[in-house]
Backbone as a ProteinNet text record, in pm:
[ID]
protein_1_A
[PRIMARY]
MDRTFQHRFTLGAKSGIIILSLLAFYLFWTKGILAALIVVAALVAVIERVLHSCYILRGHDLIIHRGRFLHDIRVPLSDIRAIRPMTTTWGLVHYLLIEYGTGKLTSAEPNDEDSFLRCLRSRIHDEHIDDQEEKEDID
[TERTIARY]
-21565.8	-21580.6	-21728.6	-21759.1	-21896.5	-21936.6	-22062.6	-22119.1	-22249.9	-22265.4	-22382.2	-22462.3	-22592.9	-22684.8	-22784.5	-22803.3	-22894.3	-23039.3	-23130.2	-23273.1	-23321.7	-23413.9	-23468.6	-23564.5	-23551.2	-23639.2	-23754.6	-23864.6	-23974	-24071.2	-24154.6	-24258.3	-24356.1	-24385.3	-24473.4	-24416.3	-24286.4	-24220.7	-24219.7	-24190.2	-24190.9	-24330.4	-24432	-24570.5	-24610.3	-24572.3	-24604.5	-24541.3	-24416.5	-24346.6	-24414.1	-24450.1	-24516.9	-24652.5	-24731.2	-24865.1	-24855	-24762.7	-24747.2	-24698	-24610.1	-24562.4	-24676.1	-24757.8	-24871.1	-24972.2	-24996.2	-25089.6	-25036.4	-24907.3	-24848.3	-24857.8	-24827.2	-24837.9	-24981.9	-25079.5	-25220.3	-25260.8	-25217.6	-25254.8	-25190.3	-25067.7	-25006.6	-25079.9	-25118.6	-25188.9	-25322	-25393.4	-25524.4	-25512.7	-25390.9	-25362.1	-25400.9	-25392.7	-25409.4	-25273	-25215.4	-25075.3	-25047.5	-25130.6	-25106.8	-25111.6	-25213.2	-25223.6	-25106.3	-25066.4	-24954.1	-24824.4	-24804.6	-24683.8	-24680.9	-24797.4	-24805.7	-24772.3	-24824.4	-24794.5	-24646.6	-24587.4	-24444.7	-24361.7	-24401.9	-24330.5	-24338.1	-24456	-24470.4	-24384.2	-24379.2	-24298.4	-24149.6	-24103.8	-23963.3	-23933.7	-24025.6	-24006.1	-23997.9	-24084.3	-24083.4	-23953.3	-23913.9	-23790.3	-23669.9	-23666.9	-23557.9	-23547.3	-23659.5	-23657.2	-23616	-23665.3	-23632.1	-23484	-23431.9	-23294.8	-23188.9	-23219.3	-23117.8	-23135	-23223.5	-23236.6	-23130.9	-23072.7	-22974.9	-22970.5	-22909.5	-22896.8	-22748.8	-22699.6	-22556.8	-22532.4	-22444.7	-22400	-22266.5	-22269.6	-22150.9	-22124.7	-22014.4	-21979.5	-22085.2	-22147.1	-22249.8	-22389.6	-22407.3	-22536.5	-22580.1	-22711.7	-22773.3	-22832.3	-22786.3	-22835.2	-22922	-23047	-23141	-23154.4	-23097.5	-23098.2	-23210	-23311.3	-23428.6	-23434.7	-23326	-23323.6	-23278.8	-23268.9	-23218	-23323.3	-23451.8	-23557.7	-23601.9	-23568.6	-23607.1	-23483	-23501	-23386.3	-23351.8	-23227.3	-23181.5	-23235.6	-23254.7	-23293.5	-23170.6	-23127.5	-23010.5	-23059.4	-23032.2	-23075.6	-22951	-22927.7	-22815.4	-22839.5	-22736.8	-22752.7	-22793.1	-22751.9	-22787.7	-22936.9	-23004.2	-23146.8	-23238	-23183.4	-23266.7	-23316	-23448.8	-23512.7	-23550.2	-23596	-23640.4	-23634.3	-23611.6	-23616.1	-23705.3	-23817.3	-23913.3	-23934.3	-23924.7	-23963.6	-24115.1	-24166.1	-24310.4	-24350	-24471.7	-24527.3	-24667	-24700.5	-24833.4	-24932	-25055.5	-25160.7	-25123	-25150.5	-25121	-24971.7	-24887.3	-24743.9	-24678.6	-24739.6	-24684.1	-24561.8	-24559.7	-24449.2	-24386.8	-24255.6	-24180.7	-24079.4	-24075	-23983.2	-23943.3	-23846.3	-23803.2	-23855.7	-23924.6	-23974.9	-23874.8	-23817.6	-23715.4	-23777.6	-23777.5	-23828.2	-23708.3	-23708.6	-23596.7	-23647.9	-23563.6	-23600.6	-23722	-23807	-23928.4	-24047.8	-24064.3	-24179.2	-24170.3	-24053.4	-24039.2	-24022.2	-24081.3	-24074	-24027.5	-23952.8	-23914.7	-23903.4	-23904.4	-23895.7	-23769.9	-23726.7	-23610.1	-23637.2	-23596.5	-23608.6	-23473.6	-23374	-23243.5	-23247.4	-23166.2	-23161.7	-23112	-23007.3	-22952.8	-22989.7	-23111	-23166.6	-23089.1	-23049.1	-22977.4	-22843.4	-22769.9	-22641.7	-22661.1	-22766.2	-22797.6	-22824.5	-22906.4	-22938.9	-22815.9	-22733.6	-22611.1	-22518.6	-22498.7	-22410.3	-22466.6	-22596	-22660.6	-22653.5	-22682.7	-22677.5	-22536	-22436.4	-22299.1	-22254.7	-22295.2	-22257.6	-22328.2	-22454.8	-22526.7	-22460.3	-22423.4	-22357.2	-22221.6	-22143	-22013.5	-22029.3	-22132.1	-22155.1	-22195.2	-22274.4	-22316	-22193.5	-22100.5	-21978	-21894.8	-21884.5	-21809.6	-21870.4	-22004.8	-22071.8	-22041.3	-22037.8	-22007.1	-21863.3	-21770.8	-21630.6	-21614.6	-21689.3	-21683	-21734.7	-21844	-21898.2	-21798.9	-21728.4	-21629.1	-21512	-21472.7	-21364.1	-21400.5	-21527.1	-21572.3	-21576.7	-21622.2	-21632.2	-21494.6
3187.8	3115.5	3110	3136.3	3131.4	2987.4	2958.8	2828.4	2855.9	2800.2	2825.1	2696.8	2708.2	2596.8	2636	2548.1	2575.3	2549.5	2615.7	2601.7	2469.2	2403.5	2276.2	2300.1	2220.5	2227.8	2131.2	2182.5	2099.8	2058.4	1963.6	1918	2031.5	2114.4	2228.6	2327.4	2352.5	2444	2385.2	2256	2190.2	2195.2	2167	2170.8	2310.1	2410.9	2548.5	2589.7	2550.2	2584	2515.8	2388.8	2316.3	2378	2409.9	2467.3	2603.9	2688.9	2820.5	2808.7	2712.2	2691.6	2648.4	2555	2509.3	2621.1	2700.3	2812.6	2915.6	2947.2	3043	2988.4	2860	2798.9	2806.8	2775.6	2780.5	2923	3020.2	3159.2	3209.1	3170.1	3205.5	3135.9	3011.5	2933.7	2998.1	3050.4	3112.3	3262.3	3310.2	3450	3549	3504.5	3593.7	3646.1	3727.2	3767.8	3842.9	3938.9	4018.6	3930.5	3844.9	3754.1	3656.2	3609.1	3515.4	3581.4	3707.2	3777.8	3796.9	3820.9	3833.4	3700.3	3590.7	3457.9	3424.8	3461.9	3438.2	3517.7	3640.4	3720	3651.8	3599.4	3526.6	3400.1	3333.4	3211.8	3242.6	3350.4	3390.3	3421.8	3489.5	3522	3394.8	3298.1	3173	3097	3085.1	3012.8	3082.8	3214.5	3291.9	3265	3266.4	3245.3	3103.5	3005.3	2866	2837.6	2884.8	2851.7	2932.2	3055.6	3142.6	3170.1	3098	3114.5	3030.7	3088.1	3014.8	3074.1	3000.2	3039.3	3042.4	3158.5	3178.3	3207.3	3129	3156.9	3229.5	3358	3443.3	3514.5	3481.1	3544.9	3519	3625.1	3615.3	3635.4	3612.4	3636.2	3516.5	3501.3	3411.9	3502.5	3486.3	3568.8	3480	3519.6	3445.2	3521.3	3463.8	3525.1	3459	3536.4	3482.2	3525.7	3510	3545.5	3688.2	3724.8	3857.5	3967	3930	4030.7	4074.4	3998.1	4031.4	4065.1	4144.4	4181.5	4066.5	4065.4	3963.5	3992.8	3886.7	3899.4	3863.3	3955.2	3932.3	3912.8	3793.4	3759.2	3738.3	3824.8	3800.5	3670.7	3588.1	3459.7	3478.1	3588.3	3613.9	3644	3682.9	3715.5	3595.1	3482.1	3364.4	3306.5	3298	3247.2	3099.9	3057.5	2919	2880.7	2752.5	2695.7	2572.2	2576.4	2465.7	2405.4	2271.6	2208.3	2211.3	2254.2	2266.7	2186.6	2137.7	2065.5	2118.7	2142	2191.3	2075.1	2107.2	2007.9	1898.6	1777.2	1657.5	1634.4	1708.3	1686.2	1715.5	1800.6	1829.7	1920.8	2012	2107.5	2096.1	2085.4	2078.9	2193.2	2270.9	2384.2	2408	2493.4	2533.9	2673.6	2690.1	2820.7	2879.3	2994.1	3057.9	3180.8	3181.1	3295.6	3375.4	3504.7	3589	3725.6	3797.5	3933.4	3932.7	4030.9	4042.6	3993.9	3863.3	3804.6	3799.3	3819.3	3810.3	3664.2	3627.8	3491.1	3489.3	3387	3362.6	3212.1	3169.6	3026.2	2995.4	2870.7	2823.8	2681.8	2652	2518	2475.6	2453.1	2412.5	2270.7	2245.8	2114.5	2008.1	2037.4	1946.1	2000.6	1970.4	2030	1991.4	1865.8	1822	1893.9	1904.9	1974.1	2122.7	2183	2323.6	2345.6	2258.8	2273.2	2253.1	2153.1	2129.7	2251	2303.2	2417.9	2542.1	2564	2680	2669.9	2552.8	2535.6	2551.5	2498.5	2511.8	2658.3	2731.7	2874.5	2955.2	2923.2	2992.9	2961.4	2834.9	2794.7	2864.9	2869.3	2937	3085.5	3147.2	3289.7	3312.7	3222.2	3234.2	3225.7	3137.1	3124.9	3251.9	3307.5	3432.2	3546.4	3554.5	3660.4	3647.5	3525.2	3505.2	3545.5	3514.2	3553.2	3703.7	3774.4	3920.3	3980	3922.2	3972.2	3951.6	3838.3	3812.5	3909.2	3943.6	4038.6	4178	4216.4	4349.2	4358.8	4250.8	4250.7	4243.7
-25079	-25202.6	-25239.4	-25363.5	-25411.7	-25440.1	-25413.9	-25447.9	-25521.2	-25640.2	-25724	-25740.9	-25724	-25743.9	-25852.3	-25948.7	-26059.4	-26017.4	-26082.8	-26061	-26120	-26050.6	-26097.2	-26213.8	-26319	-26436.2	-26410.2	-26356.2	-26307.1	-26417	-26382.4	-26473.4	-26505.7	-26408	-26431.3	-26530.1	-26520.1	-26614.3	-26755	-26763.8	-26894.8	-26956.3	-26874.3	-26923.8	-26968.6	-26889.8	-26925.5	-27056.8	-27076.3	-27201.3	-27319.6	-27302.9	-27411.5	-27442.9	-27341.3	-27363.1	-27429.6	-27381.5	-27443.5	-27587.3	-27613.7	-27751.3	-27843.3	-27796.7	-27877.7	-27899.7	-27796.5	-27809.5	-27909.3	-27902.3	-27997.7	-28139.3	-28157.9	-28290.7	-28342.2	-28257.1	-28297.3	-28336.2	-28255.5	-28284.6	-28413.5	-28439.9	-28568.7	-28683.6	-28662.2	-28765.4	-28802.2	-28701	-28724.8	-28752.9	-28769.7	-28803.2	-28693.1	-28568.9	-28454.4	-28413.4	-28499.1	-28486.2	-28355.4	-28320.4	-28199.8	-28074.9	-28066.1	-27951.1	-27949.7	-28066	-28074.6	-28029	-28063.8	-28020.8	-27869.2	-27810.8	-27664.8	-27598.4	-27653.4	-27599.3	-27616.6	-27728.9	-27751.5	-27650.2	-27620.7	-27520.3	-27383.1	-27348.7	-27222.8	-27223.3	-27336.4	-27350	-27331.1	-27390.7	-27374.3	-27227.9	-27159.6	-27018.2	-26933.2	-26960.8	-26884.7	-26909.5	-27034.6	-27066.8	-27004.7	-27012	-26952.7	-26803.1	-26735.2	-26590.7	-26555.9	-26629.3	-26599.7	-26625.5	-26736.2	-26772.8	-26698.1	-26660.4	-26602.2	-26453.7	-26386.6	-26242.4	-26172.4	-26067.8	-25988.1	-25848	-25759.1	-25619.2	-25586.9	-25543.7	-25522.1	-25373.9	-25313.7	-25177.7	-25189.3	-25158.7	-25174.4	-25042.7	-24980.3	-24853.9	-24748.9	-24701.9	-24597.9	-24654.4	-24784.5	-24849.7	-24932.8	-24944	-25040.8	-25147.8	-25270.5	-25380.7	-25468.7	-25484	-25566.9	-25698.1	-25801.9	-25935.4	-26015.9	-26055	-26123.3	-26268.8	-26339	-26480.5	-26501.6	-26629.1	-26664.6	-26653.3	-26655.4	-26657.5	-26518.4	-26415.4	-26278.9	-26197.1	-26093.1	-26009.7	-25913.6	-25870.6	-25777	-25637.6	-25562.2	-25421.8	-25339.6	-25253.8	-25169.1	-25025.3	-24972.5	-24837.4	-24751.3	-24652.2	-24561	-24483.3	-24472.3	-24403.9	-24258.4	-24197.4	-24057.8	-24041.9	-24150.1	-24143.4	-24166.1	-24207.6	-24235.4	-24104.3	-24091.9	-23970.7	-23981.9	-24100.2	-24117.3	-24264.7	-24287.9	-24422.2	-24412.2	-24483.1	-24476.7	-24614.2	-24624.9	-24751	-24763.2	-24876.5	-24898.5	-25022.2	-25020.5	-25134.4	-25158	-25283.9	-25316.9	-25322.3	-25350.4	-25358.6	-25457.7	-25423	-25502.4	-25522.8	-25455.2	-25460.9	-25594.5	-25674.7	-25806.1	-25800.4	-25704.8	-25695.1	-25556.5	-25553.2	-25428.2	-25429	-25321	-25313.5	-25169.1	-25149	-25015.8	-24988.5	-24877.4	-24837.2	-24738.4	-24773.9	-24690.8	-24626.2	-24492.5	-24416.7	-24366.2	-24393.6	-24353.4	-24313.6	-24242.7	-24201.5	-24110.8	-24129.4	-24047.7	-24127.5	-24134.9	-24202.4	-24353.4	-24411.5	-24556.4	-24596.4	-24709.1	-24759.1	-24903.2	-24939.2	-25076.8	-25095.8	-25218.7	-25244.3	-25324.1	-25313.9	-25388.5	-25435.1	-25558.2	-25614.7	-25671.7	-25585.2	-25637.7	-25692.9	-25792.1	-25855.7	-25757.8	-25683.7	-25583.8	-25446.2	-25403.4	-25282.4	-25156.5	-25143.8	-25024.4	-25009.7	-25117.7	-25114.3	-25084.1	-25141.6	-25116.2	-24967.7	-24907.4	-24765.8	-24677.5	-24708.5	-24630.4	-24636.6	-24755.9	-24773.1	-24702.2	-24717.3	-24654.6	-24502.5	-24449.3	-24303	-24249.2	-24320.9	-24272.7	-24276.3	-24379.2	-24385.6	-24277.3	-24250.1	-24141.9	-24008.5	-23987.7	-23864	-23849.8	-23957.8	-23955.1	-23925	-23983.1	-23958	-23813.1	-23756.4	-23617.3	-23525.1	-23556.4	-23477.3	-23489.9	-23612	-23633.2	-23553.3	-23548.2	-23472.1	-23323.6	-23272.3	-23130.1	-23099.3	-23189.3	-23169.3	-23170.4	-23256.7	-23260.3	-23129.6	-23077.1	-22950.6	-22836.6	-22835.9	-22733.1	-22745.9	-22870.5	-22890.9	-22843	-22858.5	-22816.9	-22665.1	-22600.2	-22453.4	-22396.1
[MASK]
+++++++++++++++++++++++++++++++++++++++++++++++++++++++++++++++++++++++++++++++++++++++++++++++++++++++++++++++++++++++++++++++++++++++++++

């Protein structure tokens, strides 16, 4: 069964959208059309990523979908080594740092972080039990 968690709409994302919107408006106002179009393109990319990012637990994989413009990241649950809650300077941004594979890192900002962690840990635990049963069947 698939379980989907939406991306958190953070204060930083809201601030970035507001600043880019004001900058685009100012550039259009002063007739800096080319620069304004570039800022609008950046604004669309930011909004797309914020609104359409999600984290999907499907089978034995964690799929990190970061909008329509970027490719999905597929992380096998068996490859996850550590999940650490991280906070940036002054505590403005809070995210989960996921270490998987051989030193690969990715971040996640699910809206319901506690539920995401519970679900992820239970699926990793279930997969670990399944792997042990397979090894016993082979022996």
